[in-house]
XYZ file of C-alpha atoms in Angstrom:
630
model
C 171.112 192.542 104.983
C 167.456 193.325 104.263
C 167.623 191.352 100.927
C 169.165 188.738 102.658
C 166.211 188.220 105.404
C 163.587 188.155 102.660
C 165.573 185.450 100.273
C 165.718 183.516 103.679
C 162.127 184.007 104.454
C 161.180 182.937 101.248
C 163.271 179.729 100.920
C 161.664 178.832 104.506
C 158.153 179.161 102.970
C 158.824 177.063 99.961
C 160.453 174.353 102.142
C 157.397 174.260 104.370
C 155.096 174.440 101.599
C 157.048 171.709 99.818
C 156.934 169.287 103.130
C 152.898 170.355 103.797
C 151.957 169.106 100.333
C 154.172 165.440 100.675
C 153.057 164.457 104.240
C 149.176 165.388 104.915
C 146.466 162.646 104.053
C 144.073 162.858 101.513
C 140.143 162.383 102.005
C 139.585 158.383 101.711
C 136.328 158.042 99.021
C 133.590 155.639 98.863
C 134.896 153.064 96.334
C 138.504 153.039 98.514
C 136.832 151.673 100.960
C 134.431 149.112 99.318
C 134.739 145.535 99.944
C 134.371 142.607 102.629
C 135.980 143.029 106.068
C 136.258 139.997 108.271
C 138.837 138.075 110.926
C 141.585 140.619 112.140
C 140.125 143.758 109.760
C 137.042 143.574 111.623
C 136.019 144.461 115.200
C 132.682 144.161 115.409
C 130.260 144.580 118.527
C 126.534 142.901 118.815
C 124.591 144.867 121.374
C 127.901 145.674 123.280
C 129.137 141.903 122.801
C 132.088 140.995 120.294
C 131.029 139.774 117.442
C 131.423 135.617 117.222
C 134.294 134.149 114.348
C 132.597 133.393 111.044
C 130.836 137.122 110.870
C 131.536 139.663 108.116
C 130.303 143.180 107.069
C 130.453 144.275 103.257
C 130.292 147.882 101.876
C 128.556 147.564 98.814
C 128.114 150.325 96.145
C 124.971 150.025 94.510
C 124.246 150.907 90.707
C 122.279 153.716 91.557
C 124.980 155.492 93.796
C 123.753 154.205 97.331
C 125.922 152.322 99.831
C 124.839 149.511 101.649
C 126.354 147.134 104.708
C 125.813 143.374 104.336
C 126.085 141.962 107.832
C 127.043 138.521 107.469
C 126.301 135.951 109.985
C 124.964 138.487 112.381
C 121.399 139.286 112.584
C 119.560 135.807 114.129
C 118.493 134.214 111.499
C 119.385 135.649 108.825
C 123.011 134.381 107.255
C 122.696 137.871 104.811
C 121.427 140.818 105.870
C 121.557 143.949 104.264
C 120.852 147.750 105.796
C 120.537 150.107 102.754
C 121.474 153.952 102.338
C 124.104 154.193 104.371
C 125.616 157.126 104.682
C 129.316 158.527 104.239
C 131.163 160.544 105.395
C 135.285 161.104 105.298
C 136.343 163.037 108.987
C 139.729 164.418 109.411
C 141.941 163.914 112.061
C 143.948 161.882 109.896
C 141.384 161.172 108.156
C 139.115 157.980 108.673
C 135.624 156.851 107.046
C 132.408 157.146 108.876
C 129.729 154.971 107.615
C 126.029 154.687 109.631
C 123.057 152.508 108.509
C 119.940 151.927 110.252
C 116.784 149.808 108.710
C 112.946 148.584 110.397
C 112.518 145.604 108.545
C 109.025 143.883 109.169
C 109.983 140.854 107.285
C 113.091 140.367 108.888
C 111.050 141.478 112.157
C 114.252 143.419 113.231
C 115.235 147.166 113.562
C 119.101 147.015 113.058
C 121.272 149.819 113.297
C 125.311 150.210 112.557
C 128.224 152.681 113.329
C 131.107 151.924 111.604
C 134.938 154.094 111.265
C 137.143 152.479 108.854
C 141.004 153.076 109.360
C 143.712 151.889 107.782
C 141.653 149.106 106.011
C 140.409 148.263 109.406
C 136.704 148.674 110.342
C 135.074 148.793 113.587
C 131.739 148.256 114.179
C 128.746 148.715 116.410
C 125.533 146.908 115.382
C 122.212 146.762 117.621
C 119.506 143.997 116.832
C 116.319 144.599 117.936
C 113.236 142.251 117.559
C 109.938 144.130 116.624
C 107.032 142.316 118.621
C 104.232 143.119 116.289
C 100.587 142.431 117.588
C 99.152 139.230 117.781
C 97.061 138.300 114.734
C 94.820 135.638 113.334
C 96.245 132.904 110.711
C 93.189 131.382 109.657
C 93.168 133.030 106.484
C 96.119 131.485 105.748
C 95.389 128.044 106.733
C 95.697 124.783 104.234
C 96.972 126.942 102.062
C 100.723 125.925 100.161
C 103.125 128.401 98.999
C 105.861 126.910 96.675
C 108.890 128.797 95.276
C 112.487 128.525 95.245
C 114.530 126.489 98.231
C 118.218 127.502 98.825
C 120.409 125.569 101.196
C 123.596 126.509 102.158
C 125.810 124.380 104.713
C 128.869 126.981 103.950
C 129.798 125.669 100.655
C 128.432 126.858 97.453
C 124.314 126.383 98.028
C 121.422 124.152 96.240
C 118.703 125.798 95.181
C 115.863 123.464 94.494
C 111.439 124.014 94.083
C 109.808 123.366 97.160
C 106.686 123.573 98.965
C 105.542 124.917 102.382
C 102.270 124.063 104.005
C 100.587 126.043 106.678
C 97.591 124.619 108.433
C 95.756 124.867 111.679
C 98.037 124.238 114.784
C 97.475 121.119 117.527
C 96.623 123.989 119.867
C 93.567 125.427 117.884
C 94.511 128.702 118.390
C 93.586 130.953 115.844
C 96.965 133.534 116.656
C 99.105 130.302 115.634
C 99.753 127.621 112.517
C 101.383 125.155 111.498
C 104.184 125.355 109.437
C 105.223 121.498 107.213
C 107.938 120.879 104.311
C 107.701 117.863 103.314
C 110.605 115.620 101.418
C 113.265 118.083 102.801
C 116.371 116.953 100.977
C 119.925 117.458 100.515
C 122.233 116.180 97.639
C 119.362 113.462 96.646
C 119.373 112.522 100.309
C 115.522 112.793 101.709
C 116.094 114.029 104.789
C 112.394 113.538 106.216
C 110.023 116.174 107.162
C 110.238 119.559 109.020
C 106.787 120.632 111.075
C 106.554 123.537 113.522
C 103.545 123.668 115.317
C 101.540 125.956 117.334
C 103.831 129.108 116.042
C 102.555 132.500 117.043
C 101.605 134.749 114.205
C 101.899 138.414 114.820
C 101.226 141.662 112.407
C 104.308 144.373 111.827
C 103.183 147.073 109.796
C 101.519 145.435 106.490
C 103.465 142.382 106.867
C 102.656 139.563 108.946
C 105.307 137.005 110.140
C 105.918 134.008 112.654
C 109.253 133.042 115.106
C 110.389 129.629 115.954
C 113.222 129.253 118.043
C 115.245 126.003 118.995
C 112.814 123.652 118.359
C 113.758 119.998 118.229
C 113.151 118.507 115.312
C 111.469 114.744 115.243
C 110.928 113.852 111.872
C 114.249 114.960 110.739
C 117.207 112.491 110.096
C 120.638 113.543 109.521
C 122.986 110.582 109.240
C 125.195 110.482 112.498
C 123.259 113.724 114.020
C 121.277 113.442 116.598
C 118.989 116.449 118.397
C 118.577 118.881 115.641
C 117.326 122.067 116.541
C 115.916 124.436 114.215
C 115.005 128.412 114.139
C 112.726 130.092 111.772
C 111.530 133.355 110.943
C 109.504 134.575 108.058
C 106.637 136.470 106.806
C 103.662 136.653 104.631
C 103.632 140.001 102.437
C 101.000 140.948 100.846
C 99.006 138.170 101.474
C 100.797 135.161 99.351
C 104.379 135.553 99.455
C 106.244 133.686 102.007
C 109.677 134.827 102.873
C 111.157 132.255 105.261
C 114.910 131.796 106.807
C 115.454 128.706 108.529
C 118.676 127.755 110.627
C 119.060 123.816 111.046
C 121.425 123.304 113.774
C 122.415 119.636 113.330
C 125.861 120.277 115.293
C 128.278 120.080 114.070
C 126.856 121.240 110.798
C 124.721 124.358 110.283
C 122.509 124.595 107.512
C 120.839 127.770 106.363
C 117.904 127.461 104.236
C 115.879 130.432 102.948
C 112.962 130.319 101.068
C 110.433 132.838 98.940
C 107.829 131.486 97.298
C 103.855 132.560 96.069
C 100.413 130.680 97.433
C 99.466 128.259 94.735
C 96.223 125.802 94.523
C 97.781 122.047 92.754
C 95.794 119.568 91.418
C 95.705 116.280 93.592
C 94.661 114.080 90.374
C 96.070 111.126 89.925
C 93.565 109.428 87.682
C 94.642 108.456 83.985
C 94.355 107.080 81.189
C 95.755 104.064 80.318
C 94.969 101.611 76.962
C 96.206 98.757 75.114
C 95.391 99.000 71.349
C 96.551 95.164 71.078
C 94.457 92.346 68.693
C 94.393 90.048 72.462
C 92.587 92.993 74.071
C 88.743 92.353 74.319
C 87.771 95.875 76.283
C 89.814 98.699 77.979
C 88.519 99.935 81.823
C 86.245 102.455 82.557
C 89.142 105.060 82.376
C 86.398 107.772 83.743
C 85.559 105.580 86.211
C 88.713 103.299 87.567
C 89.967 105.022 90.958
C 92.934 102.418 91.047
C 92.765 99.115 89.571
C 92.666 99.249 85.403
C 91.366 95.717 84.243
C 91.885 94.703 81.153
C 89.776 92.078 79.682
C 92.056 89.575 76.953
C 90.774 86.519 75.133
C 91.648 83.364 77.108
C 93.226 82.051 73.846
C 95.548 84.600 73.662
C 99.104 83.317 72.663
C 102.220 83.893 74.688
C 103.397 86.242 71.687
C 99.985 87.835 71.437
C 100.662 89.118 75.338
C 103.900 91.085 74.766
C 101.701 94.148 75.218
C 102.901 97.818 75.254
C 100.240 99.784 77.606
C 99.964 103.416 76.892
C 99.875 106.020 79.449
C 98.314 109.340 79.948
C 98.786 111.747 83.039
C 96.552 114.209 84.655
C 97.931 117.583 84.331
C 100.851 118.391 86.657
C 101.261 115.135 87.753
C 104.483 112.886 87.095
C 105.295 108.870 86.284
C 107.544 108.378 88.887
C 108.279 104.600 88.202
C 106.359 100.888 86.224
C 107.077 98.367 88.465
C 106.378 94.871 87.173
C 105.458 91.818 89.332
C 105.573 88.485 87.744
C 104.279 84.829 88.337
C 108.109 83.713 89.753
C 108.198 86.327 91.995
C 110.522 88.800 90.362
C 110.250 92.042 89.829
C 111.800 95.229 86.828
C 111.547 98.325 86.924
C 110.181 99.563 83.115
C 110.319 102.505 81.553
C 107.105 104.260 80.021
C 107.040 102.729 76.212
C 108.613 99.516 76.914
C 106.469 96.040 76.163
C 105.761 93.433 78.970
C 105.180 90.080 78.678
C 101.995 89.739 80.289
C 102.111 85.913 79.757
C 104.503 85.857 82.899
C 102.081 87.497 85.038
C 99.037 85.930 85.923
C 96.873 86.027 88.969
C 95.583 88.726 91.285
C 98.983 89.437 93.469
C 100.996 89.432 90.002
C 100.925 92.952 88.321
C 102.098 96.451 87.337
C 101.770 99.027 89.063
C 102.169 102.807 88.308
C 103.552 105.010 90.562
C 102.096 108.654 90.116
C 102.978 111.933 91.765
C 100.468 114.520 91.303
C 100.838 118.380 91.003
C 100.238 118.408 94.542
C 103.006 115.901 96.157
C 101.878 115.613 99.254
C 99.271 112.744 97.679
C 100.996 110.394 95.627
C 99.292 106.912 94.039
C 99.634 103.721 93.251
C 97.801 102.585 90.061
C 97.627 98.746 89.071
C 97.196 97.412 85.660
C 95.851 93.846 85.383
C 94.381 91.452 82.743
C 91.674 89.154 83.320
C 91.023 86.502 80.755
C 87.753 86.898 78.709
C 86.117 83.735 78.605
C 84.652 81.948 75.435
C 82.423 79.530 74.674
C 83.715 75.500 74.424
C 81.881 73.436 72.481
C 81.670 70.475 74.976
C 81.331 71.013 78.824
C 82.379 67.956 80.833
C 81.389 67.241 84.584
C 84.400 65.072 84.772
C 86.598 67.644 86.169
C 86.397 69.927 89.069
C 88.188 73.004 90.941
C 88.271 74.535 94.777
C 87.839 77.837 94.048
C 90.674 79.770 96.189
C 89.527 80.135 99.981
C 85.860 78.419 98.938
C 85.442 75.056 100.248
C 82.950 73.835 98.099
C 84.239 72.476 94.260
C 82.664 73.873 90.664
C 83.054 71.934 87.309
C 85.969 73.047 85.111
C 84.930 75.977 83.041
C 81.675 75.997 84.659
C 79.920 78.872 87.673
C 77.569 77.811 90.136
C 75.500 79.309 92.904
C 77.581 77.908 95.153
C 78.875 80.783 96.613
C 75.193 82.377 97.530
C 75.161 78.919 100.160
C 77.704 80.013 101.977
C 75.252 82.889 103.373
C 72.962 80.491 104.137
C 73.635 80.396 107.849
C 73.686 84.261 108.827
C 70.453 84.203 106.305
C 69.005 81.498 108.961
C 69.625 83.440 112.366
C 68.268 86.964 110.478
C 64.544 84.821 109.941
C 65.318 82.701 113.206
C 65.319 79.714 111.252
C 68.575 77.321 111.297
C 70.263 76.995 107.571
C 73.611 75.872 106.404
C 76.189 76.368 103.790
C 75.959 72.362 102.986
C 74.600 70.433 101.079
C 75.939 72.635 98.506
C 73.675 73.279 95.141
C 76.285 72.159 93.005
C 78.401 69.184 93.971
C 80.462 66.522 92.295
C 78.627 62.387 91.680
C 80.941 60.736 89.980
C 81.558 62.049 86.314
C 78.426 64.143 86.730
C 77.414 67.136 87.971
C 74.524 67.178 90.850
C 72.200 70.127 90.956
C 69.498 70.268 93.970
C 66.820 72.463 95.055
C 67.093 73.540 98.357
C 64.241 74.061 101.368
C 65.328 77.795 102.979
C 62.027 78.201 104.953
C 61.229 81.556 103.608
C 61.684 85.197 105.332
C 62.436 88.604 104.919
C 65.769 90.159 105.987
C 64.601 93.750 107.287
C 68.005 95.753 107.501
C 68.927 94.623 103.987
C 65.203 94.530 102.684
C 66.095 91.096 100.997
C 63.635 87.898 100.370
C 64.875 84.557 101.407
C 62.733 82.592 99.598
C 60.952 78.976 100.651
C 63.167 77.223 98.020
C 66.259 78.112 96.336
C 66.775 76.214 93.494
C 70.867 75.483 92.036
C 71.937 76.761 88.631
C 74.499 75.383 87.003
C 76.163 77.804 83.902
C 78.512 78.753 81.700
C 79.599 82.711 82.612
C 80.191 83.801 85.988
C 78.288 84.543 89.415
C 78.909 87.880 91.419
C 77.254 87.836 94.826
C 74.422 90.747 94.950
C 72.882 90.381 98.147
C 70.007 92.735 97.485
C 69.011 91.130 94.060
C 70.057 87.494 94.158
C 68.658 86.654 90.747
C 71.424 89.195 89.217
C 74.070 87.292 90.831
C 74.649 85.047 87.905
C 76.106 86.486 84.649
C 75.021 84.276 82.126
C 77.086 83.098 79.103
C 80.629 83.377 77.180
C 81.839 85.206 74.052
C 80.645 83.053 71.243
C 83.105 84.644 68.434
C 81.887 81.899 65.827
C 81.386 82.410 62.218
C 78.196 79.849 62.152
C 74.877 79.623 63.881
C 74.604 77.406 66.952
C 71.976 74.317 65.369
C 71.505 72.143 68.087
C 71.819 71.493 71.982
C 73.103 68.355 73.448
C 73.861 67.126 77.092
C 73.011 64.148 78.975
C 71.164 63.558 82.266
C 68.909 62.686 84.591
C 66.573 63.956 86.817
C 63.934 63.366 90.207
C 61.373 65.700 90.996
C 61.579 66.769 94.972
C 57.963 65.509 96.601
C 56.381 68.892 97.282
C 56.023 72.068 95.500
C 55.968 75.104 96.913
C 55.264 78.910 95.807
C 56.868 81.642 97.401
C 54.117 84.541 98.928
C 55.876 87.962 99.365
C 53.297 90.353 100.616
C 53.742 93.685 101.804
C 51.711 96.063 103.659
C 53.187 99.430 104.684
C 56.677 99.090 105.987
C 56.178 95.495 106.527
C 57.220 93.215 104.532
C 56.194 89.076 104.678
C 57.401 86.046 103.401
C 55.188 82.606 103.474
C 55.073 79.309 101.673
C 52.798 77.737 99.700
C 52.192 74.482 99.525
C 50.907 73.854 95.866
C 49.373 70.303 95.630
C 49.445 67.952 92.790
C 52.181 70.075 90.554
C 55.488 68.318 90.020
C 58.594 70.083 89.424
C 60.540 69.924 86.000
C 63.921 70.406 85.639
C 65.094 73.317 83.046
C 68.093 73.042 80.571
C 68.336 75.679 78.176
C 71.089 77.336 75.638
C 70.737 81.186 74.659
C 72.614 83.036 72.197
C 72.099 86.664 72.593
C 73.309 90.148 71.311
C 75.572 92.072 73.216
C 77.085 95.337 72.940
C 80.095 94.738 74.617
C 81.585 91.164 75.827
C 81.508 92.570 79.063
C 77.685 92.717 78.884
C 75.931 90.207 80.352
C 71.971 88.723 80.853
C 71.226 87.197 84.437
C 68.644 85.676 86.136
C 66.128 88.118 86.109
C 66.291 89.136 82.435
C 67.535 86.232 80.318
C 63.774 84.266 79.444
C 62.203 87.482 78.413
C 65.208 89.738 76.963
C 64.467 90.625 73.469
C 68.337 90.674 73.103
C 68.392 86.334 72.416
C 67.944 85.637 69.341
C 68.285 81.443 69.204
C 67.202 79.649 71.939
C 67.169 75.748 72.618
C 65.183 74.919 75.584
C 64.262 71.551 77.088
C 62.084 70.971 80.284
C 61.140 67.903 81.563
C 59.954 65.365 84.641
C 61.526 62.549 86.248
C 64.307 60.523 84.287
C 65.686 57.416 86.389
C 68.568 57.192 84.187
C 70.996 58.919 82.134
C 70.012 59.484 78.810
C 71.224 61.755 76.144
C 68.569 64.194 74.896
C 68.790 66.745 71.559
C 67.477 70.109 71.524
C 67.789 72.181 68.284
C 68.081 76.099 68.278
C 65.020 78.137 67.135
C 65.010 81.618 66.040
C 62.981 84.169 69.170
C 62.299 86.795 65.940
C 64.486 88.910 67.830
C 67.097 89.433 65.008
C 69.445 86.995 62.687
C 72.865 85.888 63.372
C 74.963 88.432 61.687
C 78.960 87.472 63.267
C 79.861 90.104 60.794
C 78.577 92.958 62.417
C 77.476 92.229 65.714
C 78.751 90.520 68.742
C 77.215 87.728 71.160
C 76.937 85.520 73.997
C 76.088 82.167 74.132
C 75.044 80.681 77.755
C 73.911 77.156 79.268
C 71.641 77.423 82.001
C 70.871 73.872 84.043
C 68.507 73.922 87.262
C 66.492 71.300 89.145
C 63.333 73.968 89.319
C 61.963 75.144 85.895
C 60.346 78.218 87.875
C 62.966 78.487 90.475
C 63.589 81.995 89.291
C 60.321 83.083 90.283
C 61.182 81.246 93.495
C 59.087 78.094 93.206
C 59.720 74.582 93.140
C 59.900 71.827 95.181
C 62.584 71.058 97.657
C 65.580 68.056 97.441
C 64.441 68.138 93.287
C 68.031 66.826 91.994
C 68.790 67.073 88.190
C 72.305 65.310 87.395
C 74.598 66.298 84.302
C 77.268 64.546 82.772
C 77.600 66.659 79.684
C 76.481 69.771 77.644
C 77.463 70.470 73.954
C 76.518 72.797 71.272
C 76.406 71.362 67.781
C 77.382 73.723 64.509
């Protein structure tokens, strides 16, 4: 009976053994339980409040052993957030997983915490957000200052990631706790988008880090097909004085866009100034590429052929900045769009609204240019100058000979020149008008005075000129006005001057007296009795440099640069006659074409001395033609 008990007794304890061992639950472990829990496997509370649809946690196991929650969609602000080291821990009852986290993040500006017991691959959750204040804090330090990086945006899909730039400067407010925060060309899928600014955000200090909180604010300059009121939240920080961290949450219902953003301070270039040449044989000079802010003129012969103007300009960019786009304007009114290489037939493009223009970008973006390229024809020298033909130049209403300049345009200053000495004066009669096939110069009374705010004469006569070149206002130094003379790109010596005319002396002659004593400054006429006035024709050939140099009137009778001169002065002639001058050397140098360039300029006026301001008023010298003989 005994034996039987114990056989008994032992079957019972192997039975109970054998049932312990196939029903009690084994201890879950860390990488059972790793993975994404959202919709009915997670129930998740915010600060006692059920979590919203859309929001996620993640156990994470990182390389190094540690476990981390991502909270997705949860912290304000923040699409990803992550709490590191949290802690495990498998509790029996049936056994569950324990998992608590809890993180002060001064970037973030939060101090999240989270509780979480994972079941039967079902998690529950209980997260607390709260905002750290930090203590107010100056931005000024931080102010016109750009931080560019890396740009993600995410509207749910699969994100863009693109460089930007974000500038902080001073806020509307002028409060030095604040700034203003401005991304410019905010864009989506090549759509630009417009601008973001937040102004007058408060900047606070947490810890080492300083950040900035915008919340809801209604975005102006933003435009979202079909969306209308966007609102938009931001929060980031500055660490360690030039890295921006910034999250940004674009509520455009009913899309929302995330957008975060890390980049470093940098300083950019705002050049735009470059470099642009033609090496062609119709190119007389290239700009002033040192000195061109925006227009690059490019001087061509006037003879050039339309095949001699399929030109290919040549560019070169400051560094950093980019060729966004050649945009060609020609004479019909048409317009391409050229790529940087191509030719362009600059014989389709002519006058001052007709152009190309280059569209640069610099290294900083936020100051973009507009460069123009544009020829202007170089003048030469014709043998024969008639007076049979004249031109209105364009918004001028007085006329100049074909191929001929004038002083014409210094008249038209005549009248504010009159009520500055108190002394009535008018544009008309012009020095330079059309009689008949000829060309008639006068010599005209201007009283005499001195212009104080401009410290300019007005002399008692102003005698006409009549030239070959052109004349450039200079309302401080008259006499520099007119650039004398055209390219003379002939193989032979100039030999003679001819031209035809006539000429009567005006009745009085007059000197102007310029005196000065102090800071005052006088102006008086002369009356010189007895001296007639002679008119002057004269033809120059002179060295230059460069075609675009020029002599004017204050340089051209005593330059040493002219080297053959033909002059001819004279006194009354009733009627036209034609009249020979030859060319004699000045022993300033020998006509070498070879080597050396030159000029060659016709100057006609009814005063011989009217550059020194004397002569006698209503003196009238008529032209019908000028020629140089070879």
């Amino acid at each position: 009976m005994k034996n039987k008990l114990l056989l008994l007794l032992a079957l019972s304890i192997a039975f109970f053994t054998g049932c312990k061992d196939d029903d009690d639950p084994e201890p879950p472990t860390i990488d059972k339980i790793v993975g994404q829990y959202s919709g009915e496997n997670l129930k998740a509370t915010i600060d006692g409040i059920s979590a919203p649809e859309g929001t996620s946690v993640q156990i994470i196991q990182k390389d190094d052993n540690t476990t981390s929650f991502k909270l997705i969609n949860i912290v304000p602000g923040y699409p990803e957030f992550e709490i590191p080291n949290v802690t495990f821990e498998a509790l029996s009852r049936t056994y569950y997983s324990q998992l608590k986290g809890s993180i002060t993040d001064n970037v973030s500006g939060y101090t999240v915490q989270a509780n979480a017991n994972i079941e039967d691959e079902i998690m529950e959750i209980n997260i607390t957000i709260t905002e750290i204040e930090g203590e107010p804090a100056s931005a000024e330090s931080f102010y016109n200052k750009t931080f560019k990086g890396e740009m993600a945006i995410d509207l749910g899909l699969a994100s863009i990631t693109m460089t930007q730039r974000v500038y902080v400067n001073k806020p509307s407010d002028k409060d030095p706790n604040k700034l203003r925060l401005r991304i410019e060309n905010f864009s989506f899928q090549g759509i630009n988008l417009g601008t973001i600014q937040l102004d007058t955000v408060s900047f606070v200090k947490r810890g080492e880090v300083y950040g900035f909180t915008a919340k809801d604010r209604e975005l102006t300059d933003l435009e979202i097909p079909g969306v209308t009121g966007v609102k938009l939240t931001a929060h980031g920080a500055i660490v360690e004085d030039h890295i921006m961290k910034l999250n940004l949450v674009v509520d455009a219902s009913p899309l929302t866009v995330n957008v975060t953003f890390t980049g470093d301070t940098i300083t950019e270039s705002t050049d735009t100034k470059i470099n642009l040449t033609i090496e062609e044989d119709a190119v007389v000079s290239q700009p002033d590429n040192s000195k061109t802010p925006s227009i690059y003129i490019f001087k061509i012969w006037e003879t050039a052929t339309a095949c001699q103007l399929k030109l290919t300009p040549k560019i070169e960019l400051p560094k950093g900045a980019t060729l966004d786009s050649i945009v060609v304007r020609y004479s019909d009114g048409t317009k391409s769009m050229l790529k940087e290489g191509e030719s362009i037939d600059f014989s389709k493009i002519e006058g001052e609204k007709y152009d190309v223009k280059y569209h640069i970008t610099p290294e900083d973006v936020r100051y973009p240019s507009t460069k123009t390229l544009r020829l202007e024809k170089m003048p030469e020298f014709k043998s024969i100058y008639k007076m049979n033909s004249w031109i209105t130049p364009e918004e001028k209403e007085y006329q100049e000979p074909v191929n001929m300049a004038s002083s014409n345009m210094a008249a038209d200053f005549f009248p504010l020149s009159g009520v500055m000495i108190g002394h009535p004066l008018t544009a008309t009669p012009y020095p330079v008008t059309p009689d008949g096939d000829a060309a008639k110069i006068i010599t005209r009374d201007t009283y005499g005075g001195y212009i104080t705010f401009m410290e300019v004469v007005l002399p008692k006569v102003t005698a006409g000129t009549l030239f070959n070149g052109t004349f450039d206002l200079d309302p401080k130094a008259p006499l520099k006005s007119t650039h004398f003379g055209e390219a003379y790109r002939g193989t032979a010596a100039p030999v003679a001057f001819k031209f035809t005319y006539k000429y009567t002396p005006g009745t009085t002659y007059f000197n102007t007296v310029v005196k000065t004593e102090g800071s005052t400054t006088t102006v008086s006429a002369e009356e010189v009795s007895g001296k007639i006035d002679e008119c002057s024709l004269i033809a120059y050939l002179y060295e230059v440099d460069s075609y675009n140099d020029y002599l004017d009137g204050t340089n051209i009778n005593e330059s040493k640069k002219v080297i053959l001169k033909a002059a001819f002065s004279g006194g009354s002639q009733d009627n036209f006659i034609e009249k020979t001058v030859n060319f004699e050397p000045t022993g300033n140098g020998s006509f070498d074409p070879a080597n050396k360039k030159y000029k060659l300029a016709i100057v006609c006026t009814p005063s011989k001395e009217g550059d020194s301001y004397k002569g006698a008023p209503n003196s009238t010298l008529w032209v019908k033609s000028l020629e140089i003989t070879y």
